[in-house]
Tab-separated table of N, CA and C in Angstrom:
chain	number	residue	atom	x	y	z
A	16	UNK	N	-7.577	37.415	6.281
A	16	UNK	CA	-8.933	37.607	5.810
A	16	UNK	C	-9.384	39.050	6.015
A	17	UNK	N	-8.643	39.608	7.045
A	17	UNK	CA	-9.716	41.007	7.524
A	17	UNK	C	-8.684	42.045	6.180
A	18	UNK	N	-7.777	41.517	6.020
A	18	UNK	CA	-7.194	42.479	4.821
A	18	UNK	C	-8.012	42.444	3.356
A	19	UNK	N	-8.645	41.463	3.342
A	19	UNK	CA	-9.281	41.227	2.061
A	19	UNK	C	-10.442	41.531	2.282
A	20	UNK	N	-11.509	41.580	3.341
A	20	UNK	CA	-12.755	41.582	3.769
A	20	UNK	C	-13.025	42.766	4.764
A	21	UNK	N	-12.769	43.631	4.369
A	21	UNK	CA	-12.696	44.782	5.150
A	21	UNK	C	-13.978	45.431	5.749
A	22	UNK	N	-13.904	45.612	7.018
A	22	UNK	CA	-15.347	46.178	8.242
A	22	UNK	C	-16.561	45.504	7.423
A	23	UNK	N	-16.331	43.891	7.323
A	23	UNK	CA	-17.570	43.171	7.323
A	23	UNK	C	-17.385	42.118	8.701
A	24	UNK	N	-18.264	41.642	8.849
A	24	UNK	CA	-18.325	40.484	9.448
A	24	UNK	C	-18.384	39.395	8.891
A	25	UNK	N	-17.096	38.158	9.685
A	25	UNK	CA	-16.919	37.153	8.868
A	25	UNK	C	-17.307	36.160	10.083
A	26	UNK	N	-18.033	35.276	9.064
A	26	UNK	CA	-18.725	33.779	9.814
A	26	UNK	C	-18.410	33.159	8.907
A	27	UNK	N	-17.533	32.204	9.505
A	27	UNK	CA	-17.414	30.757	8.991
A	27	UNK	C	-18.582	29.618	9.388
A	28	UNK	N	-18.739	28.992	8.488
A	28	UNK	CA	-19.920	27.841	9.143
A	28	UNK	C	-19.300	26.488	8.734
A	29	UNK	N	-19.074	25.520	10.094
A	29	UNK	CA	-18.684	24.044	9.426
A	29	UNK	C	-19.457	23.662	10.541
A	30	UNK	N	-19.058	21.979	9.853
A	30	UNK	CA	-19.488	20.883	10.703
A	30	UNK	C	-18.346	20.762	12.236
A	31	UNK	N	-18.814	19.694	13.035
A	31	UNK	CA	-17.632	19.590	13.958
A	31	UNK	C	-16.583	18.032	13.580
A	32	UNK	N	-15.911	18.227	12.609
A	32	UNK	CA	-14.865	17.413	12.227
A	32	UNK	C	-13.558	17.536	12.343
A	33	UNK	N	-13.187	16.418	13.259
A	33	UNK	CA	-12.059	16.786	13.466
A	33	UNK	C	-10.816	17.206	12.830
A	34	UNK	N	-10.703	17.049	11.530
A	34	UNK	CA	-9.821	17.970	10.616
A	34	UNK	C	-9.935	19.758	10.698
A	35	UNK	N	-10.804	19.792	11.476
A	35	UNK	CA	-10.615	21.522	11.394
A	35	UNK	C	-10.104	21.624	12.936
A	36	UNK	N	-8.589	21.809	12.432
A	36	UNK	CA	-7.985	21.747	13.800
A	36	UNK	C	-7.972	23.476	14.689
A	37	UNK	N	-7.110	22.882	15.583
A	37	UNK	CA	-7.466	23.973	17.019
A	37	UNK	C	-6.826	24.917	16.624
A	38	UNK	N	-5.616	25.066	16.211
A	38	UNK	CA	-4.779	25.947	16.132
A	38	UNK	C	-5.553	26.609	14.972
A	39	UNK	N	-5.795	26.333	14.284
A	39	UNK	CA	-6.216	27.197	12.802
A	39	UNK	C	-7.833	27.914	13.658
A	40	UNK	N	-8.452	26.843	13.614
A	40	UNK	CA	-9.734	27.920	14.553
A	40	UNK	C	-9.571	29.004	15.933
A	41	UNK	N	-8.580	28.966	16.452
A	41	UNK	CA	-8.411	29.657	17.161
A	41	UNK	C	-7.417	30.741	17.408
A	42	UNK	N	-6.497	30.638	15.747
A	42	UNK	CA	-6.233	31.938	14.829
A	42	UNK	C	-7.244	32.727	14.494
A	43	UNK	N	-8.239	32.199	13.660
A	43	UNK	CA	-8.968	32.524	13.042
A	43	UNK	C	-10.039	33.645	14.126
A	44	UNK	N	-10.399	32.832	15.218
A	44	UNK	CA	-10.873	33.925	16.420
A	44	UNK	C	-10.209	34.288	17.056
A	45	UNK	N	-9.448	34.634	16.988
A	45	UNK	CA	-8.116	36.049	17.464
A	45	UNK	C	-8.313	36.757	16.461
A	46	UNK	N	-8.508	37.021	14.882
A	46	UNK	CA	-9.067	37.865	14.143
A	46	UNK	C	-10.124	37.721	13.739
A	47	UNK	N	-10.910	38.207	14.689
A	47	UNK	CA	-12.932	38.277	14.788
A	47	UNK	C	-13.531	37.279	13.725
A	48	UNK	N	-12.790	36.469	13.542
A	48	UNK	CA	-13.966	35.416	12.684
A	48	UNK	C	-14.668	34.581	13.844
A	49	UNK	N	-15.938	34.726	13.297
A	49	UNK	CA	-17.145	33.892	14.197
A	49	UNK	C	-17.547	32.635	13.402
A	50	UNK	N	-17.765	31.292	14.671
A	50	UNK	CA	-17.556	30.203	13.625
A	50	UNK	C	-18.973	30.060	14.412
A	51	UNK	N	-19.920	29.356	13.070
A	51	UNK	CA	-21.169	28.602	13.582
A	51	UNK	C	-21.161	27.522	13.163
A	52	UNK	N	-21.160	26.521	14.107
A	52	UNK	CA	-21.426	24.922	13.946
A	52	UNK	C	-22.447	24.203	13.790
A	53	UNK	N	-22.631	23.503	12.842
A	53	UNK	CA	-23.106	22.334	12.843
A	53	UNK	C	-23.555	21.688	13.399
A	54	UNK	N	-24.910	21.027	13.661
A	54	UNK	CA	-25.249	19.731	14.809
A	54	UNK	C	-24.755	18.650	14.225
A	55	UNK	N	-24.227	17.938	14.723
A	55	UNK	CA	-23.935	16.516	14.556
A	55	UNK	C	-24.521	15.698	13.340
A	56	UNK	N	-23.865	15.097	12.767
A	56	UNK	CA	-25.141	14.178	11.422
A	56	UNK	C	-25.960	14.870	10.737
A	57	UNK	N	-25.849	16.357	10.592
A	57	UNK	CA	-26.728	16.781	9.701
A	57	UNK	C	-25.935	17.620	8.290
A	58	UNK	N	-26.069	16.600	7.539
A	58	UNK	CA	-25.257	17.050	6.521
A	58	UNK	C	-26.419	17.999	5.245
A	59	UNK	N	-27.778	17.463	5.875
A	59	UNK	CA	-28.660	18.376	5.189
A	59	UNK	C	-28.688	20.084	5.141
A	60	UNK	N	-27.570	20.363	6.076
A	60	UNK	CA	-27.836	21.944	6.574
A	60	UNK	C	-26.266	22.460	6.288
A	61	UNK	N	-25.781	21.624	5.559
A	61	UNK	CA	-24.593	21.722	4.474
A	61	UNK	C	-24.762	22.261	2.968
A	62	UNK	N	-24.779	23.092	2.440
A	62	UNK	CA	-24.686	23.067	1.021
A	62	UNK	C	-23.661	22.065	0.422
A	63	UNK	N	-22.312	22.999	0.984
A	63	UNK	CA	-21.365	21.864	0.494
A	63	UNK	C	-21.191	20.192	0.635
A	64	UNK	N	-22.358	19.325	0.898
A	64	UNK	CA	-22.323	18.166	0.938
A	64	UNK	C	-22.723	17.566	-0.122
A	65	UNK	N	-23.889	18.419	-1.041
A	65	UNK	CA	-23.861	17.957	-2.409
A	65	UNK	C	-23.006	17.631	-3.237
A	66	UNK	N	-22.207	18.620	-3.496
A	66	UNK	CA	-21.206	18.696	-4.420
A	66	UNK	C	-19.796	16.997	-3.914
A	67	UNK	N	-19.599	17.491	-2.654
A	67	UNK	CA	-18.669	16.422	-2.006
A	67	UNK	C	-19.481	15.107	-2.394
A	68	UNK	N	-20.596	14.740	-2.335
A	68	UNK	CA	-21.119	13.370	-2.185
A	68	UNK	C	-20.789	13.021	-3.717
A	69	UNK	N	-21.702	14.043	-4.860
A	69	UNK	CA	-21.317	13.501	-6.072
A	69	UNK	C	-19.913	13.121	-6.608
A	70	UNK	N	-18.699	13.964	-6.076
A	70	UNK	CA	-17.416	14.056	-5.830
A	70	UNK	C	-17.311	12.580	-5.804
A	71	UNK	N	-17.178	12.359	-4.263
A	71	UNK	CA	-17.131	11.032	-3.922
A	71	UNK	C	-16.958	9.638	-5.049
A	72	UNK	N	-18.602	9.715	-5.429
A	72	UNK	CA	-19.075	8.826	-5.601
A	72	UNK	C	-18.164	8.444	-6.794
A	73	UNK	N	-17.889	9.542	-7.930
A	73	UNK	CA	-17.067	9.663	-8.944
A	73	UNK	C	-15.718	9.170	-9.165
A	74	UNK	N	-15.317	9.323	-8.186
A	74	UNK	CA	-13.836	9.000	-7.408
A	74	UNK	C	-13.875	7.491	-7.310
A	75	UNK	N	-14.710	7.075	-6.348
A	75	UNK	CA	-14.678	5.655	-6.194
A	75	UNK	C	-15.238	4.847	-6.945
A	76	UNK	N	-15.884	5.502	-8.092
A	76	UNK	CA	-16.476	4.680	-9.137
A	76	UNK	C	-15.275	4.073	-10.339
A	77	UNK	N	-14.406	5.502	-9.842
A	77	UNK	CA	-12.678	5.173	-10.900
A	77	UNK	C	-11.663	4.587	-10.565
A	78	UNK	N	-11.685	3.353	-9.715
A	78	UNK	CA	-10.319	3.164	-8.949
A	78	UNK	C	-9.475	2.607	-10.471
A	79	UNK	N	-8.109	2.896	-9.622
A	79	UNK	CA	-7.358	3.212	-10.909
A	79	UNK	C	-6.076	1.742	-9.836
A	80	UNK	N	-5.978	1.271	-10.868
A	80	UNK	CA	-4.569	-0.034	-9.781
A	80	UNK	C	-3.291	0.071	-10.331
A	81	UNK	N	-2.805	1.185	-11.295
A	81	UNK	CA	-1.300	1.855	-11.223
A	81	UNK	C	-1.321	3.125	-12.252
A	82	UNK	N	-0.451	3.682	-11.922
A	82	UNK	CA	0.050	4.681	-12.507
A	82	UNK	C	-0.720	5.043	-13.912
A	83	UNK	N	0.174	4.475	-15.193
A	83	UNK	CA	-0.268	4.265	-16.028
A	83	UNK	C	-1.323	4.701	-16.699
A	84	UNK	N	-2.566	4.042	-15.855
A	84	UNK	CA	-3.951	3.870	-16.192
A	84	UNK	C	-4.813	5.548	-16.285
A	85	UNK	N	-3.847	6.249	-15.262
A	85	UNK	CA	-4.205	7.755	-14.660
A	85	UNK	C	-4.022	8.755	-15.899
A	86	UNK	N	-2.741	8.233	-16.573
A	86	UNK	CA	-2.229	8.930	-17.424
A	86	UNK	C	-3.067	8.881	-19.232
């Protein structure tokens, strides 16, 4: 990132889910990225939760029961 983003400051902002694992966040701050978290359950202070929810909903509105059907 610091090769692409040069003498800025980089903040990442997520929630605390456990898919954002240790090893990757704590690459990431070994090269000055600053992470700001999330409180708990508040997906209101997410942008990206809009987009994911409509996502979602889309997805599971299509279940698909083989192959075929996808195509």
């Amino acid at each position: 990132m610091r090769k692409v983003i040069k003498d800025e400051k980089t903040v990442i902002v997520m929630d605390n889910a456990r898919m954002h694992g240790n090893e990757v966040r704590e690459f990431l701050e070994e090269n000055g990225v600053e992470f700001v978290y999330l409180p708990p359950h508040s997906p209101d202070k997410s942008p990206a939760e809009g987009p994911w929810t409509v996502l979602k909903k889309r997805l599971y509105s299509n279940m698909y029961t083989d192959f075929e059907t996808l195509t």
